[in-house]
Short mmCIF file of N, CA and C and ligand atoms in Angstrom, two decimals:
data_model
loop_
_atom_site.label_atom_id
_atom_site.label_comp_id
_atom_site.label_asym_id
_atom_site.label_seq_id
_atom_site.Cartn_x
_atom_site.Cartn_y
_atom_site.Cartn_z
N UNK A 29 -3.20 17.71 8.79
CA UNK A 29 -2.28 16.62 8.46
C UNK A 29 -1.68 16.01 9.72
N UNK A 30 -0.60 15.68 9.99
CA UNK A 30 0.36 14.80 11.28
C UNK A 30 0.54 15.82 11.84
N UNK A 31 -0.26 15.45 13.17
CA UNK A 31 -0.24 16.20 14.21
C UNK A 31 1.36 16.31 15.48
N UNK A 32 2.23 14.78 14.90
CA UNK A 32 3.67 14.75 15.37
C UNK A 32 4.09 14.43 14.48
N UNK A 33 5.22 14.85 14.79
CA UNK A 33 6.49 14.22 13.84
C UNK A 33 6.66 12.77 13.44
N UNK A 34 6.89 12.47 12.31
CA UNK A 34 6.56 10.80 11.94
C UNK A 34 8.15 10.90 12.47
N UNK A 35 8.18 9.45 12.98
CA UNK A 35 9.48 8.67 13.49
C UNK A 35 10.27 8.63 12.10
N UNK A 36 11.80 8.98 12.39
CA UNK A 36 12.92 9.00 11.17
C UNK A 36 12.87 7.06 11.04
N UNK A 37 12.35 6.87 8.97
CA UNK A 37 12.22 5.79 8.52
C UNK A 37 13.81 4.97 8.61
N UNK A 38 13.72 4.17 9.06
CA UNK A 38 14.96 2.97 9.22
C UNK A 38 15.76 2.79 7.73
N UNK A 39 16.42 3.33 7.36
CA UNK A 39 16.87 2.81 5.53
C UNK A 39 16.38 1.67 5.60
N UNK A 40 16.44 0.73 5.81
CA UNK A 40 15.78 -0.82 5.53
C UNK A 40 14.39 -0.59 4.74
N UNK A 41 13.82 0.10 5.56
CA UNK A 41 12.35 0.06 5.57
C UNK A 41 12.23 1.12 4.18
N UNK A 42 12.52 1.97 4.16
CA UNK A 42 12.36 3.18 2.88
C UNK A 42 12.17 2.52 1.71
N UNK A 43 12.36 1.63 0.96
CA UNK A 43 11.84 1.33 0.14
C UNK A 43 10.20 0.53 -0.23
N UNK A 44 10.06 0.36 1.10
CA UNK A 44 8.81 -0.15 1.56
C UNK A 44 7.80 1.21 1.49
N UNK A 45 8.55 2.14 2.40
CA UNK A 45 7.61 3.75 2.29
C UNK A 45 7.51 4.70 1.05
N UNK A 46 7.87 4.05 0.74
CA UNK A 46 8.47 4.45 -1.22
C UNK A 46 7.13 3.92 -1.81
N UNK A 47 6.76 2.55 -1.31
CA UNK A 47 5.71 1.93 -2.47
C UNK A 47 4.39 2.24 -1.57
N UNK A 48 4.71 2.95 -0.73
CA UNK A 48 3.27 3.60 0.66
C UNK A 48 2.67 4.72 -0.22
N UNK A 49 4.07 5.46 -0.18
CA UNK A 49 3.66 6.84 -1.18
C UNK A 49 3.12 6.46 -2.32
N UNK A 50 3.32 5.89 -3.16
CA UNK A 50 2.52 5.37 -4.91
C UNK A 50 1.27 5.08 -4.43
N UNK A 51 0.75 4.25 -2.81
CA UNK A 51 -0.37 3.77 -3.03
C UNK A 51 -1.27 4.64 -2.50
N UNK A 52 -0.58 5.95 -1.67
CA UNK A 52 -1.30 7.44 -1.23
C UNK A 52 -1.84 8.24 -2.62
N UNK A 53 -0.86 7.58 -3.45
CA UNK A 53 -1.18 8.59 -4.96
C UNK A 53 -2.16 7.36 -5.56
N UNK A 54 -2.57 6.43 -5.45
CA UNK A 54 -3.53 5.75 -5.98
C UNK A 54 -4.54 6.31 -5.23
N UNK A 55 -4.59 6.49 -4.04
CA UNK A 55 -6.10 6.95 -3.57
C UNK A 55 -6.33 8.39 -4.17
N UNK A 56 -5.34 8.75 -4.15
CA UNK A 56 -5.48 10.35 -4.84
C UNK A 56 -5.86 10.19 -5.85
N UNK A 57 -5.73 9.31 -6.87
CA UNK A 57 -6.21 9.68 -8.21
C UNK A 57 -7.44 8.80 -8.43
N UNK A 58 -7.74 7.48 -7.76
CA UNK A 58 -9.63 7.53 -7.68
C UNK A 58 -10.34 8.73 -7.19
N UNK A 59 -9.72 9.52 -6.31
CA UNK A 59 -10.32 10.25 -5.87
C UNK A 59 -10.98 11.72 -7.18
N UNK A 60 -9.54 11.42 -7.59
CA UNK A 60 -9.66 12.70 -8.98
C UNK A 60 -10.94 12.38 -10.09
N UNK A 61 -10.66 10.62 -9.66
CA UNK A 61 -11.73 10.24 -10.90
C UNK A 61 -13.13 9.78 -10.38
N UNK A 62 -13.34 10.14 -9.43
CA UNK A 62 -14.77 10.22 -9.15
C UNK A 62 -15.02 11.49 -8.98
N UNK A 63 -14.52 12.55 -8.55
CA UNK A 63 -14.98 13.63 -8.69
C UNK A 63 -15.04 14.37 -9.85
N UNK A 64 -14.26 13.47 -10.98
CA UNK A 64 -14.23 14.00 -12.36
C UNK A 64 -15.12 13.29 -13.10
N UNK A 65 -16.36 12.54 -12.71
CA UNK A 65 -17.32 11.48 -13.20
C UNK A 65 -16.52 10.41 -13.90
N UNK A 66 -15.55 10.29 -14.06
CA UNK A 66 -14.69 9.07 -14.94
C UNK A 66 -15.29 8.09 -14.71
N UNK A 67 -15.51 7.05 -15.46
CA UNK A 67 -16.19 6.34 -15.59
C UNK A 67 -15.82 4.62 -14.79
N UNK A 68 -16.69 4.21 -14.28
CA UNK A 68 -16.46 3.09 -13.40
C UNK A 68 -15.73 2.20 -13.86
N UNK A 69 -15.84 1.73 -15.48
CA UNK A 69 -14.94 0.81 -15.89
C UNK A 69 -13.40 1.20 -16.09
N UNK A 70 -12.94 2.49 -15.86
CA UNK A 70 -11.48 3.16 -16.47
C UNK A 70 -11.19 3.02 -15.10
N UNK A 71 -12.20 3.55 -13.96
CA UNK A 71 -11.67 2.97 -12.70
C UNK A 71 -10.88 1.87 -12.52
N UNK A 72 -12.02 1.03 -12.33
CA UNK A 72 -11.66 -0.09 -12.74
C UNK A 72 -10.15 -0.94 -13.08
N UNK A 73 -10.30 -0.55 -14.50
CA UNK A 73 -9.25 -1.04 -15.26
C UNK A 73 -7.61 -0.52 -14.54
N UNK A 74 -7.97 0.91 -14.11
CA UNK A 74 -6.42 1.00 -13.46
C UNK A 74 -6.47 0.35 -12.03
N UNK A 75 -7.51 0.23 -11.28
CA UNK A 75 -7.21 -0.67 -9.99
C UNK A 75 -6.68 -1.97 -10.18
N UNK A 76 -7.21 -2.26 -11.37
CA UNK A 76 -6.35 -3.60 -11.77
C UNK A 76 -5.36 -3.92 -11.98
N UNK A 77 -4.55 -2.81 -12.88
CA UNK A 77 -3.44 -2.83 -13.04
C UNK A 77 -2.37 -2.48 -11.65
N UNK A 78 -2.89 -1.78 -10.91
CA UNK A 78 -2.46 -1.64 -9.93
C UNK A 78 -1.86 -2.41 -8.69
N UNK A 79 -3.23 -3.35 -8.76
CA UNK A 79 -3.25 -4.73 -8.40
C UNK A 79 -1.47 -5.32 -8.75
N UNK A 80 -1.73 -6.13 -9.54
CA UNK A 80 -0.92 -6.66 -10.26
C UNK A 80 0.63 -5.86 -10.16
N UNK A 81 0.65 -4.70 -10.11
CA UNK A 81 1.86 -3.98 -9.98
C UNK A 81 2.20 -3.69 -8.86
N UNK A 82 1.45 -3.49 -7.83
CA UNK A 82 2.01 -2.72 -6.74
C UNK A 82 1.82 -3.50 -5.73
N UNK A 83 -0.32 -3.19 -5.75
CA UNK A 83 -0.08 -4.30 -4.79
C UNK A 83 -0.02 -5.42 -4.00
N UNK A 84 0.07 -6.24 -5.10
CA UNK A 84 0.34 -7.90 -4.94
C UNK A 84 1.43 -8.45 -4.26
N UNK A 85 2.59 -7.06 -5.25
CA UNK A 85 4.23 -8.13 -4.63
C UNK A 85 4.26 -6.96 -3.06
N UNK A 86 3.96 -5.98 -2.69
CA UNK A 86 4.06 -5.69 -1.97
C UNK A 86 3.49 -6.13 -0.59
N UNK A 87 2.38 -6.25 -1.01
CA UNK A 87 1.61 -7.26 0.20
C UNK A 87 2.81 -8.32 0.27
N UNK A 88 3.35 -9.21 -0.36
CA UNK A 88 3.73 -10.08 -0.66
C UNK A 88 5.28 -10.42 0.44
N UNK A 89 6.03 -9.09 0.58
CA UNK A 89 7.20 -8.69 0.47
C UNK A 89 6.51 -8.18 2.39
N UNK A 90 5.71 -7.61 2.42
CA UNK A 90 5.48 -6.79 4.01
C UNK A 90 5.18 -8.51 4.80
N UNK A 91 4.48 -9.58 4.16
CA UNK A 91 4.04 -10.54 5.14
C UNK A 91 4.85 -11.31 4.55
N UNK A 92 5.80 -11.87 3.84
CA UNK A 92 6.96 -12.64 4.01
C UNK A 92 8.09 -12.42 5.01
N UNK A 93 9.15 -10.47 4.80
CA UNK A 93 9.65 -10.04 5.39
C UNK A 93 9.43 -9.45 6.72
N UNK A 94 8.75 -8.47 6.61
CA UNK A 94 8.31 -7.66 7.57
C UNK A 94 7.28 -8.14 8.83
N UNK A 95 6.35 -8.60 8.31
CA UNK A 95 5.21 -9.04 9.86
C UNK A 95 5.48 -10.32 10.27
N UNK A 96 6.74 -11.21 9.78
CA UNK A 96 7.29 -12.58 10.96
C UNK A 96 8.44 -11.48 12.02
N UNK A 97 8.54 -10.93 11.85
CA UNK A 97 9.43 -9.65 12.83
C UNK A 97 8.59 -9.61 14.28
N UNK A 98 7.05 -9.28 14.24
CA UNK A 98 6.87 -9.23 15.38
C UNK A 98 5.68 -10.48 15.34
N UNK A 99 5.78 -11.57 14.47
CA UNK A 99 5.03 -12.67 14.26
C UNK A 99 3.34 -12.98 14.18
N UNK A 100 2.66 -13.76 14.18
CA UNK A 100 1.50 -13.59 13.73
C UNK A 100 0.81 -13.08 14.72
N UNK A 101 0.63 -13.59 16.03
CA UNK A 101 -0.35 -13.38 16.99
C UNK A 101 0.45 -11.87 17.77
N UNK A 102 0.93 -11.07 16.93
CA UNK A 102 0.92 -9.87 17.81
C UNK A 102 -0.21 -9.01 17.25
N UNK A 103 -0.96 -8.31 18.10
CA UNK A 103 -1.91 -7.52 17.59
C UNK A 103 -1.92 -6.82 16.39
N UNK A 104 -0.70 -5.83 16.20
CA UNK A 104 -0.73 -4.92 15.20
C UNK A 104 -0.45 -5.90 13.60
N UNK A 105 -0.22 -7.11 13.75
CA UNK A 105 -0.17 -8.20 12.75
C UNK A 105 -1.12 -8.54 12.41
N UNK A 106 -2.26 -8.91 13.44
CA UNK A 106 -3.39 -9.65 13.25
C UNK A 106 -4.05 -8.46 12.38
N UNK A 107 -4.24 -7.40 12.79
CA UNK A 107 -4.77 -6.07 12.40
C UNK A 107 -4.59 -6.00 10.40
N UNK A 108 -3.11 -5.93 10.36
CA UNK A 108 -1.99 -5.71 9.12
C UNK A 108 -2.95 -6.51 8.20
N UNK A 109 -3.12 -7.99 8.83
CA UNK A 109 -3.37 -9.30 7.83
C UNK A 109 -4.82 -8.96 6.95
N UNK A 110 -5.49 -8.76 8.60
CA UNK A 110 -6.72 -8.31 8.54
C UNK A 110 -7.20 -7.32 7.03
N UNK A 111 -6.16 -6.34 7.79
CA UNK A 111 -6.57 -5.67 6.24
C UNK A 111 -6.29 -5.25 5.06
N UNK A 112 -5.05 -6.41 4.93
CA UNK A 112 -4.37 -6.91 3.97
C UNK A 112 -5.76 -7.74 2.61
N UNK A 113 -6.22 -8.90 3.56
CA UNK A 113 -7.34 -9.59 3.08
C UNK A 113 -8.21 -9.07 2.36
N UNK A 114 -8.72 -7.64 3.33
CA UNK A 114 -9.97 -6.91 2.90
C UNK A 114 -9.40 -6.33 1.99
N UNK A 115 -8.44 -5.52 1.57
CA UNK A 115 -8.44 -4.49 0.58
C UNK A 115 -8.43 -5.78 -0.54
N UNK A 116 -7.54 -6.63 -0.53
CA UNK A 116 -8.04 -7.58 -1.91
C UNK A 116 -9.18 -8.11 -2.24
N UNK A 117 -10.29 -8.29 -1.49
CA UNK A 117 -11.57 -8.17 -1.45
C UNK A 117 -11.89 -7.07 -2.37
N UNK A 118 -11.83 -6.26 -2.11
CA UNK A 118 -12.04 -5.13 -2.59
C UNK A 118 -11.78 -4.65 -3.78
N UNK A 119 -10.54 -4.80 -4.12
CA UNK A 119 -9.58 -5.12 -5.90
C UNK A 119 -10.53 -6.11 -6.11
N UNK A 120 -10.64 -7.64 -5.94
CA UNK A 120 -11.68 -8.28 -6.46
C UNK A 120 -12.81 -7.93 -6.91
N UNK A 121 -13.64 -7.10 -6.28
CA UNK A 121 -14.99 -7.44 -6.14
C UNK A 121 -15.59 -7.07 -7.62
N UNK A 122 -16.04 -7.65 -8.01
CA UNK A 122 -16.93 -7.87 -9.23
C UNK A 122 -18.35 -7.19 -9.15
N UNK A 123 -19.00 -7.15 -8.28
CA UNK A 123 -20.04 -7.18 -8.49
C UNK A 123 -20.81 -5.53 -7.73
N UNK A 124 -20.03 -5.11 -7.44
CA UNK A 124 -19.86 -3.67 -7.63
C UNK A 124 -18.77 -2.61 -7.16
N UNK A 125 -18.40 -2.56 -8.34
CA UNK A 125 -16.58 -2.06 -8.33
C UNK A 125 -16.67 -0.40 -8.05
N UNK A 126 -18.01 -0.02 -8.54
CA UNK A 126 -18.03 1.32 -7.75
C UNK A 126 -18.02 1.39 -6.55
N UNK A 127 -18.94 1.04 -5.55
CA UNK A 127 -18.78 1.00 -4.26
C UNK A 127 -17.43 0.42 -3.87
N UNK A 128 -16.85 -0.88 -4.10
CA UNK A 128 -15.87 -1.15 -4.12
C UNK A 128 -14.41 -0.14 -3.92
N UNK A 129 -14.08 0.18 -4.95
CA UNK A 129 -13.20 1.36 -5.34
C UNK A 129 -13.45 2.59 -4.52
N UNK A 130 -14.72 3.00 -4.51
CA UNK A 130 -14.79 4.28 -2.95
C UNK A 130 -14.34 3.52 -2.03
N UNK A 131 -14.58 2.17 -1.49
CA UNK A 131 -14.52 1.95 -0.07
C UNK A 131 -12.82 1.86 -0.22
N UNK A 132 -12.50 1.43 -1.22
CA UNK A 132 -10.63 1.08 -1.13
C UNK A 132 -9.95 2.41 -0.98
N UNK A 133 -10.73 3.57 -1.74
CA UNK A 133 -9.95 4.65 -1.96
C UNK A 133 -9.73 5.16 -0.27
N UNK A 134 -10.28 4.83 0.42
CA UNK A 134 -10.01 5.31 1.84
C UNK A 134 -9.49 4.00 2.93
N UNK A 135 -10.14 2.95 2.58
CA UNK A 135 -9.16 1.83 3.54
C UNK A 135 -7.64 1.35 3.10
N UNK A 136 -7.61 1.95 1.74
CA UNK A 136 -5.91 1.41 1.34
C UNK A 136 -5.48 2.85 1.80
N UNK A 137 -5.83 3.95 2.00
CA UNK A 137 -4.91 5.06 2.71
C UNK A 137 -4.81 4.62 4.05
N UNK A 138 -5.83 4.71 4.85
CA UNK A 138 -5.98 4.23 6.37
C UNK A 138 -5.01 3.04 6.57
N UNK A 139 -4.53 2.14 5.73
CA UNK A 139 -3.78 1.10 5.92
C UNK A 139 -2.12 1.44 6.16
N UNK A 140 -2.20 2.31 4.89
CA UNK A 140 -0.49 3.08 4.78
C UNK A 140 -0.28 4.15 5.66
N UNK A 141 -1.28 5.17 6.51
CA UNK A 141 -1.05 5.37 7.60
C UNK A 141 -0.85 4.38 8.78
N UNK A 142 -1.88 3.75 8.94
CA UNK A 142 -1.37 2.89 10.06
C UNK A 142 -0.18 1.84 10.31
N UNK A 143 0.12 1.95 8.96
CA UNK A 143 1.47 0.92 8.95
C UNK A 143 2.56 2.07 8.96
N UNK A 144 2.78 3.23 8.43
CA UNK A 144 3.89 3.92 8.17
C UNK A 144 3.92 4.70 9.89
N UNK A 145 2.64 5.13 10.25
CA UNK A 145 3.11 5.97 12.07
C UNK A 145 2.78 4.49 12.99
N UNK A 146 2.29 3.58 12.91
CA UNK A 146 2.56 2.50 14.14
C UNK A 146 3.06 2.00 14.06
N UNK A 147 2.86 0.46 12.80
CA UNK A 147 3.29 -1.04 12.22
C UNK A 147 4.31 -0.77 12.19
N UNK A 148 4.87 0.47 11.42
CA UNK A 148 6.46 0.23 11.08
C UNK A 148 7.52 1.09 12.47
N UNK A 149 6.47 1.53 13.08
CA UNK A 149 7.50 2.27 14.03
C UNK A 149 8.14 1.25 15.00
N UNK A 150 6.77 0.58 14.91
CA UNK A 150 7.33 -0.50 15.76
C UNK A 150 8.11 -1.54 15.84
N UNK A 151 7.63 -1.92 14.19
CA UNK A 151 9.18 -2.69 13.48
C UNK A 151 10.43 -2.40 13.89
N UNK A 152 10.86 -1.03 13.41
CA UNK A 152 12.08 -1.02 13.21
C UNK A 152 12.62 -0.90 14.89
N UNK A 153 11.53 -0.74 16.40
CA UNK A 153 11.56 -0.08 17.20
C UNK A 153 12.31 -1.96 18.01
N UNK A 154 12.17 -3.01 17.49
CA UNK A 154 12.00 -4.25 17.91
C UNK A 154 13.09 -5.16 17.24
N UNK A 155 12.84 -4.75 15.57
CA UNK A 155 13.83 -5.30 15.07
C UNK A 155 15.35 -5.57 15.35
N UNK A 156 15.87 -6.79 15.16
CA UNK A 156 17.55 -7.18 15.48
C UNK A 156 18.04 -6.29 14.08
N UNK A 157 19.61 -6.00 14.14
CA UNK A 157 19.98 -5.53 13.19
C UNK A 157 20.24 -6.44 12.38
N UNK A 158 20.45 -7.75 12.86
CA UNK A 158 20.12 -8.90 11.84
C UNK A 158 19.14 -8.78 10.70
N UNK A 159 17.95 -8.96 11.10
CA UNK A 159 16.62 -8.45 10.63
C UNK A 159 16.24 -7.25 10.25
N UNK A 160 17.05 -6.56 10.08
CA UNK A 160 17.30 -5.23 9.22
C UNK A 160 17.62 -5.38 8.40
N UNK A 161 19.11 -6.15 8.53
CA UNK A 161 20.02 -6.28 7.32
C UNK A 161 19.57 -6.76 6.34
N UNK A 162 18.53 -8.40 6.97
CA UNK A 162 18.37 -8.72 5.82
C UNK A 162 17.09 -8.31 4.99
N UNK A 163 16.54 -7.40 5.84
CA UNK A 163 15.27 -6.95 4.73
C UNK A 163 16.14 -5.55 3.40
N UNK A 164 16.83 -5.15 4.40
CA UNK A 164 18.27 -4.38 2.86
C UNK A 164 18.35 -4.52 1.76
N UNK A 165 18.61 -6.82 1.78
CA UNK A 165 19.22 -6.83 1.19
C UNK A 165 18.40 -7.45 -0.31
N UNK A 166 16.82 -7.39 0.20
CA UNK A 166 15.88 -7.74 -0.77
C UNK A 166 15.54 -6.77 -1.66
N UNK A 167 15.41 -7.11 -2.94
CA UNK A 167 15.42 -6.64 -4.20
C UNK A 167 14.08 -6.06 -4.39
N UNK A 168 14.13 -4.81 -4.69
CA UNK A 168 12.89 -4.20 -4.18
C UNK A 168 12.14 -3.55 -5.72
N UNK A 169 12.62 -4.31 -6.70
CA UNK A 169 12.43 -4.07 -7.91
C UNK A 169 10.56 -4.15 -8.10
N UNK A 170 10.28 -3.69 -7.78
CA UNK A 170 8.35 -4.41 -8.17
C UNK A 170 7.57 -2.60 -9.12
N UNK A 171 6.87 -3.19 -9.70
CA UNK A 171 6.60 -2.20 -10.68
C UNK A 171 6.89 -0.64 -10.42
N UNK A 172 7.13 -0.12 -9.65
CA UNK A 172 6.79 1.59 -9.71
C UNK A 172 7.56 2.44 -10.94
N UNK A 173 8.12 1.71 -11.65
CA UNK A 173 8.89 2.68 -12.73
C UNK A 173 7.68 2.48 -13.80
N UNK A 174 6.86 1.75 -14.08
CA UNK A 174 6.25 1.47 -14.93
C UNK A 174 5.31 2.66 -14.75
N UNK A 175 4.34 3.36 -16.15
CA UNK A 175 3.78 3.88 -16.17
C UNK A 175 2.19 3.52 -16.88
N UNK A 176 0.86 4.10 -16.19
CA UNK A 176 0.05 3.49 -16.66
C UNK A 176 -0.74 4.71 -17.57
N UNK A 177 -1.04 4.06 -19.33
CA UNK A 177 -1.43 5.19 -19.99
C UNK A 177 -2.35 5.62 -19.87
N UNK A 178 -3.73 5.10 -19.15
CA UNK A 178 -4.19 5.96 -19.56
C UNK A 178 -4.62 7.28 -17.86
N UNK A 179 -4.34 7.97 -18.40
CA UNK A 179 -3.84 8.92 -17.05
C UNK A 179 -5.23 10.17 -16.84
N UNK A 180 -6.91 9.50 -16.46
CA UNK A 180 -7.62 10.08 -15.89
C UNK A 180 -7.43 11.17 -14.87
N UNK A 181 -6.62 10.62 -13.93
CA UNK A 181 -6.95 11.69 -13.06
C UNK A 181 -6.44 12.96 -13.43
N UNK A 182 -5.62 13.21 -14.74
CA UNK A 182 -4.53 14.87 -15.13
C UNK A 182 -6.14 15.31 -15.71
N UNK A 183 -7.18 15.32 -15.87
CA UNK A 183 -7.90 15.52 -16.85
C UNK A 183 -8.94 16.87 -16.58
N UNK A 184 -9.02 16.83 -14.83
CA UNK A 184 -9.72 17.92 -14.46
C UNK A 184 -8.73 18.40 -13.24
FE1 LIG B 12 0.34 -3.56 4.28
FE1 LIG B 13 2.39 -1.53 3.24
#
């Protein structure tokens, strides 16, 4: 696992690492459901929902608030956007959602690591307390209380 100590999260930011963790437990549970043969379309169907719940407004909320902080043309932004794009590619893809869904189940983790030990260290490492405050003071209401029924991955 983390070979150092992750940097103490900024309160600002914690609700952001809040919706990191849900999307560590989304890779965890494609993971449950391919090794449990579950079937591509139940896949599927919860990446979708997922989509739509998690992570749409969240993408949404990190490149409104969070990545004009250290603005577009800083590297670890260009990077962020980068693979911001691709993983919705990926939720998209139609035309084979199996491959699809393996490739997400490991680039949407790789993403929430690299944003939770660099992107954000560096955030909060740059940020005005201005620009703290006001990411505080945004309403961080976006689906995670919601629950989705049908719950593959408890199954094996
Ligand atoms: Fe992100
Ligand atoms: Fe994120």
């Amino acid at each position: 696992m983390d070979d150092k100590k992750p940097l103490k999260r900024h309160e600002a930011l914690k609700p952001l690492s809040r919706q990191h963790h849900f999307g560590l437990l989304f890779s965890w549970k494609l993971r449950k459901g391919f090794a449990g043969n579950i079937s591509v379309n139940r896949l599927k169907a919860y990446a979708d929902w997922f989509f739509v719940h998690e992570i749409e407004p969240h993408f949404k909320l990190e490149e409104d608030h969070i990545f004009p902080i250290l603005g577009v043309r800083d590297a670890l932004i260009v990077r962020a956007l980068k693979e911001h794009r691709r993983i919705e590619r990926l939720f998209h893809d139609q035309d084979n959602p199996k491959n699809s869904l393996s490739l997400l189940e490991e680039e949407l983790e790789a993403h929430i690591r690299f944003e939770e030990r660099v992107l954000f260290a560096e955030i909060q490492k740059v940020a005005t307390q201005q620009e703290l405050k006001k990411i505080e003071e945004i309403h961080f209401e976006i689906g995670s209380k919601e629950e989705y029924m049908d719950t593959f991955w408890e199954k094996n």
